[in-house]
Coordinates of C-alpha atoms and ligand atoms in Angstrom, one line a residue:
X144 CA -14.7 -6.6 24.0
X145 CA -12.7 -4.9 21.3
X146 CA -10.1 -6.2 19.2
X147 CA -8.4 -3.4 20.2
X148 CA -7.8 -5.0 23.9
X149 CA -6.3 -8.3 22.2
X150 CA -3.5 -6.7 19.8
X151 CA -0.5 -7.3 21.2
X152 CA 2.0 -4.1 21.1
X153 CA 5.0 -6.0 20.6
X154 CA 4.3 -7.7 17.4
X155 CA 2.9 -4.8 15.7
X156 CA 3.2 -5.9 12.1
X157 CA 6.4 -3.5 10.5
X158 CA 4.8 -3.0 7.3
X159 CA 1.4 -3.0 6.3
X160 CA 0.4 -3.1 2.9
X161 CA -3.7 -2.7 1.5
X162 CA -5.5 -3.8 -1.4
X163 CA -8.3 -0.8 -0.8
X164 CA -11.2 -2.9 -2.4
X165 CA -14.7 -2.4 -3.2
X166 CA -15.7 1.3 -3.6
X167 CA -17.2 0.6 -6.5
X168 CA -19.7 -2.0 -5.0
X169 CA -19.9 0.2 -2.1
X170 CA -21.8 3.1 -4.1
X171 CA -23.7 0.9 -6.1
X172 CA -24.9 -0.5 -2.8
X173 CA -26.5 2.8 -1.7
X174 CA -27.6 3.2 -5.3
X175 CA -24.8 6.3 -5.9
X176 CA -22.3 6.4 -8.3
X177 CA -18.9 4.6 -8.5
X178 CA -17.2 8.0 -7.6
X179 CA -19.3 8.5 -4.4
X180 CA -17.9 5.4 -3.2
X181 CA -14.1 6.7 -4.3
X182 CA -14.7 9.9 -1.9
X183 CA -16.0 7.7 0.9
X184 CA -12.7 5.9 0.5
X185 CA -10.8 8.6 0.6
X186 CA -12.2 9.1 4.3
X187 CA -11.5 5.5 5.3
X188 CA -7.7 6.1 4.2
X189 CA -7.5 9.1 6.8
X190 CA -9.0 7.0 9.8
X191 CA -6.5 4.1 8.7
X192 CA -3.5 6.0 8.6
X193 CA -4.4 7.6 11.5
X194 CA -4.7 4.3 13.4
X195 CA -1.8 2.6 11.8
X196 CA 0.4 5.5 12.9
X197 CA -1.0 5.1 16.5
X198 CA -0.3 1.8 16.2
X199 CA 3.4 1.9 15.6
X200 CA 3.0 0.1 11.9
X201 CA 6.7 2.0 10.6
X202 CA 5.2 1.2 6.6
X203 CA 1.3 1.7 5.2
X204 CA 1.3 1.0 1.3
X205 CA -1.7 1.9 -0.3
X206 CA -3.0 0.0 -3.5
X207 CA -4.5 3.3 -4.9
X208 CA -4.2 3.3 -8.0
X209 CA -2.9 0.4 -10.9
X210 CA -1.8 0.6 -13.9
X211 CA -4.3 -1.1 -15.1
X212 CA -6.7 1.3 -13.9
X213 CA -6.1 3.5 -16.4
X214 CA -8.2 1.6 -18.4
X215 CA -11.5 2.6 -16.7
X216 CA -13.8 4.8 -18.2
X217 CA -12.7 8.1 -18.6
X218 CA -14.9 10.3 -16.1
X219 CA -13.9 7.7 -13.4
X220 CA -10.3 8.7 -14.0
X221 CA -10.5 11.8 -13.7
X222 CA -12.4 11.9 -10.5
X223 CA -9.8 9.9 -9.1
X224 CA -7.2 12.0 -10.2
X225 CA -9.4 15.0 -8.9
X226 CA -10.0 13.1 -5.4
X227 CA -6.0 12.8 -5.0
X228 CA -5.6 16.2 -5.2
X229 CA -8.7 17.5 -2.8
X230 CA -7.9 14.2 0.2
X231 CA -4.3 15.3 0.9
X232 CA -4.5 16.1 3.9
X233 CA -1.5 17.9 4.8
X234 CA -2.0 18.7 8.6
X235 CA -3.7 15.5 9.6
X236 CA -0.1 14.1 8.5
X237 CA 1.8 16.7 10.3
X238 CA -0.1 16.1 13.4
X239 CA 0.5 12.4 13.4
X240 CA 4.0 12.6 12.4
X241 CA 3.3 11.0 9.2
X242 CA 5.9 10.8 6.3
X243 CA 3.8 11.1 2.9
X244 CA 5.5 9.1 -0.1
X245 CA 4.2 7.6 -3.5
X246 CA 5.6 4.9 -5.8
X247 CA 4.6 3.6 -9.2
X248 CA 4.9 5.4 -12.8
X249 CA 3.9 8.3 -11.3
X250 CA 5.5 10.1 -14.5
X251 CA 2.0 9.4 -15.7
X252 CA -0.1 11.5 -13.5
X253 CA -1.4 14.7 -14.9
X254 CA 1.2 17.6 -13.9
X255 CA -1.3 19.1 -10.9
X256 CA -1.5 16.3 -9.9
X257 CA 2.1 15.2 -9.1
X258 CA 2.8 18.9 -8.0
X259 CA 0.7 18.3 -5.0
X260 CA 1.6 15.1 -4.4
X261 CA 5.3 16.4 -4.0
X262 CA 4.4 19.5 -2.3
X263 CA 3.2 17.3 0.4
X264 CA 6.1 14.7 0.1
X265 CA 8.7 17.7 0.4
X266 CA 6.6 19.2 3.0
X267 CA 6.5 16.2 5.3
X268 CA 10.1 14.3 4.6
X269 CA 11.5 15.3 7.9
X270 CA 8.7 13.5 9.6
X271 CA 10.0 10.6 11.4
X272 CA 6.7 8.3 12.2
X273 CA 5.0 6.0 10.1
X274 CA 5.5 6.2 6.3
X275 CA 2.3 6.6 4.7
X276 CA 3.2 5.1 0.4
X277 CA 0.9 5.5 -2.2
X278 CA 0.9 3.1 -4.7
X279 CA 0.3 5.0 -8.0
X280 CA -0.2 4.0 -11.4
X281 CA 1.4 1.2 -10.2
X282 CA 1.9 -2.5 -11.4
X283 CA 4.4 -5.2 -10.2
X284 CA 5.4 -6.3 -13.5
X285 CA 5.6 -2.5 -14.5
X286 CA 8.2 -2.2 -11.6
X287 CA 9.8 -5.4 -12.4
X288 CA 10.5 -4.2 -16.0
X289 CA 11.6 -1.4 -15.4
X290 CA 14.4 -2.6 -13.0
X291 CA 16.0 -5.8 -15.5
X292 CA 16.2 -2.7 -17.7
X293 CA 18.0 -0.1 -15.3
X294 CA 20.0 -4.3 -14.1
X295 CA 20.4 -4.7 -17.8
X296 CA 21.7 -0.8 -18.3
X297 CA 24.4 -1.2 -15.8
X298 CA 26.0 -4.6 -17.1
X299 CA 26.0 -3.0 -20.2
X300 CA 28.0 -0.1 -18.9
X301 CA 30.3 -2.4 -16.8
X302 CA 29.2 -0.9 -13.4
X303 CA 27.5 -4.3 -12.6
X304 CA 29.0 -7.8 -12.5
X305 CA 26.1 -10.4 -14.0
X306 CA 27.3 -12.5 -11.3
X307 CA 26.8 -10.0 -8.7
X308 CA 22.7 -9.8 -9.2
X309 CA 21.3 -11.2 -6.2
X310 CA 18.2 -10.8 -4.8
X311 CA 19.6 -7.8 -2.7
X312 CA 20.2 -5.9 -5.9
X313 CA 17.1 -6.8 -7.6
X314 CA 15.1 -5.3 -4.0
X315 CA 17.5 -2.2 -4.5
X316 CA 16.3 -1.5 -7.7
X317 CA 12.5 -1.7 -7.2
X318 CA 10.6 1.5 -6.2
X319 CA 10.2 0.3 -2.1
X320 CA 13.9 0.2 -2.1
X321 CA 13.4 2.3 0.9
X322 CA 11.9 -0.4 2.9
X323 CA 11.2 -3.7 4.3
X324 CA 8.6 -6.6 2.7
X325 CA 5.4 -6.3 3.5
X326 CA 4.9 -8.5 6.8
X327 CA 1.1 -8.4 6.1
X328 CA -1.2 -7.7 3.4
X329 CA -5.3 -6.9 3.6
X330 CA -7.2 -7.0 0.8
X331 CA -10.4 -5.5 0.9
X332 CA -13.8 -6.3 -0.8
X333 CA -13.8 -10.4 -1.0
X334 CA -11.9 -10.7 -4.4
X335 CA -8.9 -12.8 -3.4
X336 CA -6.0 -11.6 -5.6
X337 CA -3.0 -9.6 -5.1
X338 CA -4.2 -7.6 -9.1
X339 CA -0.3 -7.0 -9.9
X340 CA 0.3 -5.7 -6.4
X341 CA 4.1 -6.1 -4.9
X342 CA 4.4 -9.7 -6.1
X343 CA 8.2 -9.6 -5.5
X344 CA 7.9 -7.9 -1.9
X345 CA 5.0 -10.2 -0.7
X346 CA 6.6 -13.7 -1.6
X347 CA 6.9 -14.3 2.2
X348 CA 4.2 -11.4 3.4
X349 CA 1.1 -13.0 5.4
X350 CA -1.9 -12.5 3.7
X351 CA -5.9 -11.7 5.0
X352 CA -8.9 -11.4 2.7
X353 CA -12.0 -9.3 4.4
X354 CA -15.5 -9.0 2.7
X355 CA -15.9 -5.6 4.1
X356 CA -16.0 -3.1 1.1
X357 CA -13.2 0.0 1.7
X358 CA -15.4 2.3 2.8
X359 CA -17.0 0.2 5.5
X360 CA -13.4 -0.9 6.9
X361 CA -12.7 0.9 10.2
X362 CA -10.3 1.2 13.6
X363 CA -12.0 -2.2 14.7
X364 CA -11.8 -4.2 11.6
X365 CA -7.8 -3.8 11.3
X366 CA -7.3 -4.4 14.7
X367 CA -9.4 -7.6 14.5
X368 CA -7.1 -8.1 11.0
X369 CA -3.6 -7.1 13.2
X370 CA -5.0 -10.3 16.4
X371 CA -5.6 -12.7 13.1
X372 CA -1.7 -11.7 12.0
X373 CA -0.8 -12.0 15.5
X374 CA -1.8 -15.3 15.7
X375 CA 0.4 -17.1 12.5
X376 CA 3.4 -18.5 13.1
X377 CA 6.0 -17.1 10.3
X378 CA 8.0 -20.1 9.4
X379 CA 9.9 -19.2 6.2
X380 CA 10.4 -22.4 5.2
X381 CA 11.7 -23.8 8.6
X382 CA 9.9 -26.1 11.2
X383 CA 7.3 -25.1 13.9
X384 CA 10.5 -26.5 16.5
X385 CA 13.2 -24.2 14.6
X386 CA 11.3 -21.1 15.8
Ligands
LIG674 C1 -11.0 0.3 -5.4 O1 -12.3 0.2 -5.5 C2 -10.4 1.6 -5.8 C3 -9.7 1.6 -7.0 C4 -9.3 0.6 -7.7 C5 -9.3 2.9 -7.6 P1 -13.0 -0.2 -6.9 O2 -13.2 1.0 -7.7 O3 -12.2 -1.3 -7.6 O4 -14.4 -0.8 -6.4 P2 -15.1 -2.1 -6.9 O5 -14.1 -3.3 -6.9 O6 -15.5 -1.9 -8.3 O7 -16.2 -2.3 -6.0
LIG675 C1 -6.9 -3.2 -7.4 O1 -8.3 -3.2 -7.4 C2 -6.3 -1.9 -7.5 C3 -6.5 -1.0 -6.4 C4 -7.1 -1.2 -5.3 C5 -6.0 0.4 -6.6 P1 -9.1 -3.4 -8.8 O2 -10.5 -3.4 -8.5 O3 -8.6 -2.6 -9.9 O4 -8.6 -4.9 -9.1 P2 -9.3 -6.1 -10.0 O5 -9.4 -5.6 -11.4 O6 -10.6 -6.4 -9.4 O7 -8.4 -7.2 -9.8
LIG676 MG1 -12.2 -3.3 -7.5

């Protein structure tokens, strides 16, 4: 029987956030190099979106690409920058209704790059299913900066009260301002860290580590991930009886 036959359609997890793991070890695997594994994830993305979409998950955020990253060597770099460009896939979005959006210091990206990438955003903002986010050249404590500086800006220039920064405001000036915490996270490829990924957002997110590398991870394997979710009780701090 598949996990597909156990998910239960009314606790769909809202958001979904990955930790795309393991291309890399993929490749090396096979005996190919790192970037054959980056292409082979590329593919994997489309089926998950796809899926997650079908689904009814209303957020997908992507770990694609960190900030730290851009320390890799060179020639892996630019591949990846190259893959961005050639795996949009523009009318597999359309078709599934899919709203295309990126976050991170995406300022950094070489200029081709970001033109696509906003070609694509532009082309498929009035798309009302899931939201498909790429996180790129992204870092948590990159994002977390740079909003006590924008926080810091606006005290400065009397538009903010000190005592007014709540948590609310803090959330309204990171880059997901758009939308809710993460309910769940995967992280693919067995290393169990979140790697500077939406520390803030996941304080209360559920978490679930898979061996699988990212290319191997399928329609079956997040549905088997979804039943797991499924089956936590979310407590935020209150008793088993309070929910
Ligand atoms: C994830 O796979 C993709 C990116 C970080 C861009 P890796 O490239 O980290 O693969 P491993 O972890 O080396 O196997
Ligand atoms: C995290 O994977 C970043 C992405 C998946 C884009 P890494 O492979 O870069 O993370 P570490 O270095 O193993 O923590
Ligand atoms: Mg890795």
């Amino acid at each position: 029987m598949s996990y597909r036959d156990k998910i239960n359609m009314d606790r769909i997890p809202q958001h979904v956030a990955i930790i795309m793991d393991g291309n890399g070890r993929w490749a090396k695997q096979k005996g190919k190099a790192r970037t054959f594994g980056h292409q082979a994830g590329a593919q994997t993305v489309h089926t998950i979106a796809s899926e997650a979409a079908r689904l009814g998950i209303k957020y997908l955020t992507l770990y694609t690409f960190s900030t730290e990253n851009w320390n890799r060597p060179a020639d892996e770099v630019a591949a990846l920058m190259a893959l961005l460009i050639d795996s949009i896939e523009e009318d597999t979005f359309m078709k599934n209704n899919i709203r295309f959006r990126i976050i991170g210091n995406v300022e950094k990206l070489p200029k081709d790059v970001l033109t696509r990438l906003n070609q694509c955003i532009e082309h498929t903002s009035k798309n009302t299913g899931m939201n498909l986010i790429l996180a790129l050249s992204y870092s948590s404590k990159w994002e977390l900066t740079e909003a006590t500086k924008q926080i810091a800006q606006e005290v400065k220039e009397n538009k903010l009260e000190i005592d007014s920064i709540s948590e609310k405001v803090i959330s309204a000036h990171l880059t997901t301002n758009f939308m809710s915490d993460p309910d769940f996270l995967i992280r693919t490829g067995g290393e169990i860290r979140l790697s500077n990924y939406l520390l803030w957002q996941c304080a209360y997110t559920e978490l679930y580590f898979c061996n699988t590398y990212w290319p191997d991870f399928n329609k079956e394997e997040l549905w088997k991930a979804i039943c797991d979710y499924q089956q936590r009780e979310r407590r935020f701090g209150k008793t088993s009886e309070q929910i």
